[in-house]
Each structure stands twice: as C-alpha cells, then as structure tokens.
Tab-separated table of C-alpha atoms in Angstrom:
chain	number	residue	atom	x	y	z
A	1	MET	CA	8.223	35.229	-36.915
A	2	ARG	CA	11.990	34.435	-36.510
A	3	LEU	CA	11.917	36.129	-33.366
A	4	ILE	CA	8.469	34.242	-31.616
A	5	LEU	CA	10.467	30.551	-32.995
A	6	GLY	CA	13.348	31.792	-31.088
A	7	VAL	CA	11.517	32.178	-27.880
A	8	LEU	CA	10.010	29.142	-28.187
A	9	MET	CA	12.635	27.274	-29.160
A	10	ALA	CA	14.672	28.301	-26.036
A	11	ALA	CA	11.981	27.813	-23.741
A	12	ALA	CA	11.242	24.046	-25.455
A	13	LEU	CA	15.146	23.639	-24.172
A	14	SER	CA	15.192	25.573	-21.019
A	15	PRO	CA	15.543	23.835	-17.755
A	16	VAL	CA	12.342	24.287	-16.863
A	17	ALA	CA	10.845	22.334	-19.683
A	18	ALA	CA	13.676	19.367	-19.379
A	19	ARG	CA	12.503	18.784	-15.625
A	20	ALA	CA	8.801	18.761	-16.658
A	21	ASP	CA	9.971	16.257	-19.563
A	22	ASP	CA	11.623	14.654	-16.605
A	23	ARG	CA	8.770	14.051	-14.246
A	24	SER	CA	6.103	12.850	-16.513
A	25	ALA	CA	8.894	10.387	-17.858
A	26	THR	CA	9.705	9.090	-14.233
A	27	THR	CA	5.574	8.577	-13.680
A	28	HIS	CA	4.740	4.649	-13.329
A	29	ALA	CA	1.874	3.835	-15.099
A	30	THR	CA	1.046	0.409	-13.612
A	31	PRO	CA	1.699	-0.602	-10.096
A	32	ALA	CA	4.390	-3.137	-11.407
A	33	ASP	CA	6.010	-0.075	-12.213
A	34	ALA	CA	6.007	1.277	-9.414
A	35	VAL	CA	6.887	-1.976	-7.502
A	36	ARG	CA	9.806	-2.412	-10.201
A	37	GLY	CA	11.256	1.600	-9.603
A	38	TYR	CA	11.603	0.051	-5.742
A	39	GLY	CA	13.569	-2.889	-6.852
A	40	GLU	CA	16.122	-0.911	-9.033
A	41	ALA	CA	16.228	1.989	-6.187
A	42	VAL	CA	17.139	-1.079	-3.645
A	43	ALA	CA	19.787	-2.360	-5.970
A	44	GLU	CA	21.244	0.660	-7.164
A	45	ARG	CA	20.939	2.769	-3.606
A	46	ASP	CA	19.284	5.386	-5.783
A	47	PRO	CA	17.267	7.645	-3.438
A	48	ALA	CA	15.881	9.837	-5.996
A	49	LYS	CA	14.310	6.501	-7.441
A	50	LEU	CA	13.235	5.595	-4.394
A	51	ALA	CA	11.146	9.363	-3.858
A	52	ARG	CA	9.467	8.025	-7.189
A	53	ALA	CA	7.974	4.636	-6.424
A	54	PHE	CA	6.827	5.717	-2.878
A	55	GLN	CA	4.288	7.857	-1.315
A	56	PRO	CA	6.029	10.147	1.012
A	57	SER	CA	4.828	9.057	4.366
A	58	ALA	CA	4.937	5.540	3.008
A	59	ILE	CA	6.514	3.011	5.695
A	60	ALA	CA	8.138	0.037	5.203
A	61	TYR	CA	7.401	-2.662	7.842
A	62	ARG	CA	9.682	-6.073	8.596
A	63	LEU	CA	8.403	-8.505	10.631
A	64	GLU	CA	11.713	-10.598	12.124
A	65	GLY	CA	12.468	-12.947	14.915
A	66	GLY	CA	9.167	-11.749	16.339
A	67	THR	CA	9.737	-8.429	15.842
A	68	VAL	CA	8.420	-5.557	14.065
A	69	THR	CA	10.691	-2.628	12.459
A	70	ALA	CA	9.461	0.273	11.103
A	71	THR	CA	11.512	2.384	8.403
A	72	TYR	CA	10.089	5.859	7.274
A	73	GLN	CA	10.856	7.233	3.902
A	74	ALA	CA	13.993	9.769	5.626
A	75	GLN	CA	15.794	7.201	7.110
A	76	TRP	CA	15.481	5.015	4.053
A	77	LYS	CA	17.068	7.916	1.461
A	78	GLY	CA	19.747	8.177	3.916
A	79	ARG	CA	20.484	4.540	4.162
A	80	LEU	CA	20.644	3.924	0.647
A	81	GLY	CA	22.967	7.167	-0.223
A	82	ALA	CA	25.229	6.028	2.350
A	83	SER	CA	25.835	2.418	1.199
A	84	GLU	CA	27.539	1.217	-2.060
A	85	PRO	CA	24.882	-1.134	-4.421
A	86	SER	CA	24.513	-4.550	-3.419
A	87	ALA	CA	23.802	-8.096	-5.013
A	88	SER	CA	19.814	-7.714	-4.777
A	89	THR	CA	16.840	-8.975	-7.675
A	90	LEU	CA	12.794	-8.728	-6.763
A	91	THR	CA	10.491	-10.900	-8.247
A	92	ILE	CA	6.683	-9.980	-8.655
A	93	GLU	CA	4.840	-12.944	-8.097
A	94	ARG	CA	1.319	-12.226	-7.532
A	95	MET	CA	-0.436	-8.625	-8.701
A	96	ASP	CA	-4.323	-7.968	-7.230
A	97	GLU	CA	-4.870	-5.541	-9.049
A	98	GLY	CA	-8.037	-2.621	-9.169
A	99	ARG	CA	-8.546	0.695	-11.233
A	100	THR	CA	-7.036	2.806	-8.109
A	101	THR	CA	-5.643	0.761	-5.889
A	102	ALA	CA	-3.278	-2.903	-6.169
A	103	LEU	CA	-1.557	-5.730	-3.569
A	104	ALA	CA	1.776	-7.293	-4.755
A	105	THR	CA	3.155	-10.672	-3.883
A	106	VAL	CA	7.233	-9.869	-4.252
A	107	ARG	CA	10.089	-11.842	-3.551
A	108	TRP	CA	12.967	-10.723	-3.210
A	109	ILE	CA	16.651	-12.441	-2.721
A	110	ARG	CA	19.103	-9.388	-0.873
A	111	ASP	CA	22.814	-10.704	-0.449
A	112	GLY	CA	21.855	-14.521	-0.854
A	113	LYS	CA	18.534	-14.761	1.621
A	114	PRO	CA	15.091	-14.912	0.357
A	115	ILE	CA	12.590	-12.532	2.004
A	116	ALA	CA	9.220	-12.543	1.098
A	117	GLU	CA	7.267	-9.043	0.910
A	118	TYR	CA	3.504	-7.772	0.803
A	119	VAL	CA	3.210	-4.259	-1.398
A	120	LEU	CA	0.530	-1.974	-0.869
A	121	LEU	CA	-0.282	0.701	-3.432
A	122	ALA	CA	-2.294	3.485	-4.877
A	123	ARG	CA	-2.742	5.288	-8.259
A	124	LEU	CA	-2.888	9.007	-7.268
A	125	SER	CA	-2.255	12.067	-9.119
A	126	GLY	CA	1.165	11.858	-9.892
A	127	GLY	CA	0.797	7.896	-10.834
A	128	TRP	CA	1.162	4.978	-9.178
A	129	ARG	CA	2.859	4.750	-5.852
A	130	ILE	CA	3.561	2.400	-3.021
A	131	LEU	CA	2.046	3.315	0.331
A	132	ALA	CA	3.044	0.656	2.431
A	133	THR	CA	5.259	-2.688	2.268
A	134	LEU	CA	5.664	-5.836	4.790
A	135	GLY	CA	8.061	-8.558	4.806
A	136	GLN	CA	9.587	-11.364	6.732
A	137	PRO	CA	12.877	-13.513	5.854
A	138	ASP	CA	12.871	-17.014	5.270
A	139	ALA	CA	8.250	-16.548	4.508
A	140	ALA	CA	6.774	-19.520	3.516
A	141	GLU	CA	2.940	-19.816	2.478
A	142	SER	CA	0.725	-20.717	5.058
A	143	PRO	CA	-2.612	-22.160	5.535
A	144	ALA	CA	-2.778	-21.259	8.756
A	145	SER	CA	-1.751	-18.130	8.728
A	146	ALA	CA	-3.955	-17.591	5.455
A	147	ALA	CA	-7.196	-18.434	8.092
A	148	GLY	CA	-5.870	-15.812	10.451
A	149	VAL	CA	-5.919	-12.917	7.790
A	150	ALA	CA	-9.584	-14.686	6.792
A	151	ALA	CA	-10.912	-13.954	10.207
A	152	VAL	CA	-9.397	-10.838	10.386
A	153	VAL	CA	-11.232	-9.588	7.562
A	154	ASP	CA	-14.201	-11.830	9.034
A	155	ALA	CA	-14.140	-9.017	11.871
A	156	LYS	CA	-13.863	-5.959	10.121
A	157	LEU	CA	-16.967	-6.751	7.749
A	158	ALA	CA	-18.669	-7.874	11.597
A	159	ALA	CA	-17.203	-4.375	13.069
A	160	ASP	CA	-18.891	-2.527	9.538
A	161	ARG	CA	-22.309	-4.235	9.894
A	162	ALA	CA	-22.919	-2.574	13.548
A	163	TRP	CA	-20.740	0.647	13.265
A	164	ASP	CA	-18.592	-1.521	16.112
A	165	ALA	CA	-15.816	0.527	17.042
A	166	ALA	CA	-14.547	-1.580	19.822
A	167	ARG	CA	-14.133	-4.622	17.303
A	168	LEU	CA	-13.045	-2.323	14.194
A	169	GLY	CA	-10.251	-1.489	16.850
A	170	GLU	CA	-9.407	-5.088	17.237
A	171	THR	CA	-8.718	-5.751	13.767
A	172	LEU	CA	-6.029	-2.893	13.716
A	173	ASP	CA	-2.245	-2.689	14.610
A	174	PRO	CA	-2.350	0.264	17.017
A	175	ARG	CA	0.357	1.838	14.306
A	176	ALA	CA	-1.816	1.327	11.408
A	177	LEU	CA	-3.552	4.294	9.020
A	178	VAL	CA	-6.931	3.998	7.728
A	179	THR	CA	-6.629	5.089	3.881
A	180	SER	CA	-8.157	6.025	0.817
A	181	VAL	CA	-7.658	8.044	-2.630
A	182	GLU	CA	-9.869	11.062	-3.181
A	183	ASP	CA	-9.204	13.154	-6.705
A	184	GLY	CA	-5.824	11.346	-6.631
A	185	GLU	CA	-4.810	11.843	-3.671
A	186	PHE	CA	-3.683	10.533	-0.199
A	187	VAL	CA	-5.973	10.892	2.563
A	188	ALA	CA	-5.183	9.188	5.918
A	189	ALA	CA	-6.348	8.742	9.743
A	190	SER	CA	-5.614	7.308	12.766
A	191	VAL	CA	-7.184	4.271	14.403
A	192	ALA	CA	-8.815	6.131	17.337
A	193	GLU	CA	-10.254	8.813	14.361
A	194	TRP	CA	-11.728	5.939	12.623
A	195	GLN	CA	-13.093	4.500	15.698
A	196	ALA	CA	-14.989	7.913	16.163
A	197	ARG	CA	-15.864	7.999	13.316
A	198	TYR	CA	-18.016	4.244	13.920
A	199	ARG	CA	-19.487	5.793	17.110
A	200	ASP	CA	-20.877	8.977	14.974
A	201	ARG	CA	-22.628	6.288	13.097
A	202	ARG	CA	-23.387	4.071	15.510
A	203	ALA	CA	-25.345	6.781	16.772
A	204	THR	CA	-27.688	7.422	13.928
A	205	SER	CA	-27.691	3.874	11.939
A	206	ALA	CA	-27.435	0.066	13.651
A	207	GLY	CA	-24.839	-0.295	10.836
A	208	ALA	CA	-23.974	-0.593	7.403
A	209	THR	CA	-25.923	-3.305	4.798
A	210	PHE	CA	-23.998	-4.531	2.321
A	211	ALA	CA	-22.602	-8.394	0.179
A	212	LEU	CA	-19.469	-9.249	-0.040
A	213	THR	CA	-19.076	-10.021	-4.158
A	214	SER	CA	-15.158	-11.416	-3.604
A	215	GLN	CA	-12.306	-11.701	-1.208
A	216	VAL	CA	-8.986	-12.309	-2.013
A	217	VAL	CA	-6.601	-13.849	1.098
A	218	GLU	CA	-2.542	-15.132	1.004
A	219	ALA	CA	-0.436	-15.269	4.136
A	220	ARG	CA	3.357	-16.431	4.304
A	221	GLY	CA	5.024	-16.989	7.573
A	222	ASP	CA	3.653	-14.263	10.053
A	223	ILE	CA	3.162	-11.455	7.282
A	224	GLY	CA	-0.229	-12.008	4.708
A	225	MET	CA	-2.573	-9.206	2.603
A	226	ALA	CA	-6.390	-9.298	1.839
A	227	ARG	CA	-8.745	-7.269	-0.535
A	228	TRP	CA	-12.393	-8.105	-0.197
A	229	SER	CA	-15.155	-5.965	-2.333
A	230	PHE	CA	-19.295	-5.759	-1.356
A	231	ARG	CA	-21.706	-4.047	-2.993
A	232	SER	CA	-24.040	-1.601	-0.671
A	233	ALA	CA	-26.129	0.662	-1.789
A	234	SER	CA	-24.235	3.607	-2.316
A	235	GLY	CA	-21.984	1.484	-5.114
A	236	GLU	CA	-18.537	-0.879	-5.141
A	237	TRP	CA	-16.231	-0.741	-2.654
A	238	THR	CA	-12.693	-2.518	-2.258
A	239	ASP	CA	-10.417	-2.665	0.656
A	240	ARG	CA	-6.842	-3.776	0.735
A	241	ALA	CA	-4.693	-4.423	3.330
A	242	LEU	CA	-1.307	-5.617	4.994
A	243	LEU	CA	-1.180	-7.774	8.095
A	244	LEU	CA	0.907	-9.442	10.403
A	245	LYS	CA	0.868	-11.566	13.441
A	246	THR	CA	1.145	-10.056	16.449
A	247	ALA	CA	1.393	-10.976	20.403
A	248	SER	CA	-2.592	-10.237	20.485
A	249	GLY	CA	-3.399	-12.128	17.126
A	250	TRP	CA	-3.222	-10.849	13.554
A	251	ARG	CA	-3.808	-7.628	12.561
A	252	MET	CA	-3.919	-5.035	9.913
A	253	ILE	CA	-0.826	-2.642	9.472
A	254	ALA	CA	-2.371	-1.206	6.666
A	255	LEU	CA	-5.861	-0.512	5.490
A	256	LEU	CA	-6.794	1.276	2.149
A	257	PHE	CA	-10.375	1.586	0.894
A	258	VAL	CA	-11.649	3.055	-2.501
A	259	LYS	CA	-15.281	3.660	-3.572
A	260	GLU	CA	-14.783	0.895	-6.745
A	261	ALA	CA	-15.145	-2.866	-8.548
A	262	PRO	CA	-12.745	-4.892	-8.497
A	263	LEU	CA	-10.875	-5.396	-12.230
C-alpha cells in the first residue's frame, strides 16, 4: 500500500503532471478572458501569453494611412520577445457573445496613442481563442461607415439567397478566410473555395431560404464588425465578421459562421 501511494504521489508531482495543470490553468474560459490575455501579452511583451490567447493561424490586421498591414503569429511573437514592456492598456468596450463565437470592441492606449480594434473569437476544444483582429488608430464611431458595413451584410444575404458566387466574392477581401467551428475544431476555406461551393449548390438549388432574426453592426473610422443571425429549415445560424473599407468599397476581411442561435 505504501508503495502504491508513493507511486501516485510521485506521478502527481512529476513535471508531466505539472505541465498538464499549467495548461488547464491557462485555458481561457470566456471570450473576455482571451481578450484580457491578449492585452497582458502586449503589455508584458510575452509571446507565451500571446500564443494562449490566439489561434495559431490568426492574423492581426491594421489599417493606417489607407494601408493595410497583416501580422501573422510567428512575426508577432518574435517582435514581442525582442522588445521591452511598454505603456499599453486595453479596455473592452463591447462584447457580442454566443456559445461558440464572439466579437469584441476594444480600445487601446499604446504609448499614449488611442487605437480602436475589433476582435473575432471562437470557443475551440482548448478554450476561447482569438481568430483575427482589425485595428485603426484614432478611429471614431461613424454612422456612414456603419451603413457601409450593413450594405455588405445585405449583399452577403442576397448572395446566399441566390447562391450567387460572383456577388459573394464582392463582399469578401481576397485575403479573407471563411471559417467555422466543428466539434471544437477550427475549419477554414479560401474565398475561391467558397465561391466554388456556391456554384455547386446553384447547380441543384435556386437558392437558400431563411429569415433574418437579429443583426448587430458597428463601425469606427474605416473598420467595422457585424453579427447577423437567421433561421432556416436546418436550424439557427449566426455569422460574425470583421470588415474594412478598401479602394473597392467595404469588404469582409474575416468571416466566421456557426450553427447556433445568439444568446
């Protein structure tokens, strides 16, 4: 009996067991936890905290001076690890949240300068993770930009109702991914792949039939976010997107859909 207890105690105190406890302790239980973890990672210049907050393929987009830059995770971690902590604070101003997906509006102050940012999140098998961010310095709320975002949502719904691949393409930036969550796993496809799927559906169906049940739209400067939910014969669905104003008009830079009703 003493031998058995000794083995069990040794296993509990082993490095492997400790690492498992560490992993569970750092899982983000809510979307707000993931966003706060993101804020801590930037303030502390901590690549490990950044990795826990973000899904590995996530991209951070920044619109500044009419130019869009995209930072992937390896780049960002390298920059964080090579720099010293700086004055940086993050405030969550709004959270539109479902059981599986969420959108956050945040306000940064970095080295005394304000930045507006939208954050797209999903609850994956390892907890809540950030899938994409879109920010712009000194961006104030804009009714005109919100109208532009709403027009993109309308165009996306029209494309769905007719399985119109060309119109779908007009709503998405060429770099965008169309994503979902299946059994806790992140699933992504390119714009071209989704257009091909629309053409396949069009060959057997005149279009999708559904009723829009709710919609949230917000824009600041030349960036925005939208969430729309609808009911079809297959159930309740919710889409969430990050959008930016391009030379060709407003476009979705990230789109996430799941089969669930909004909370």
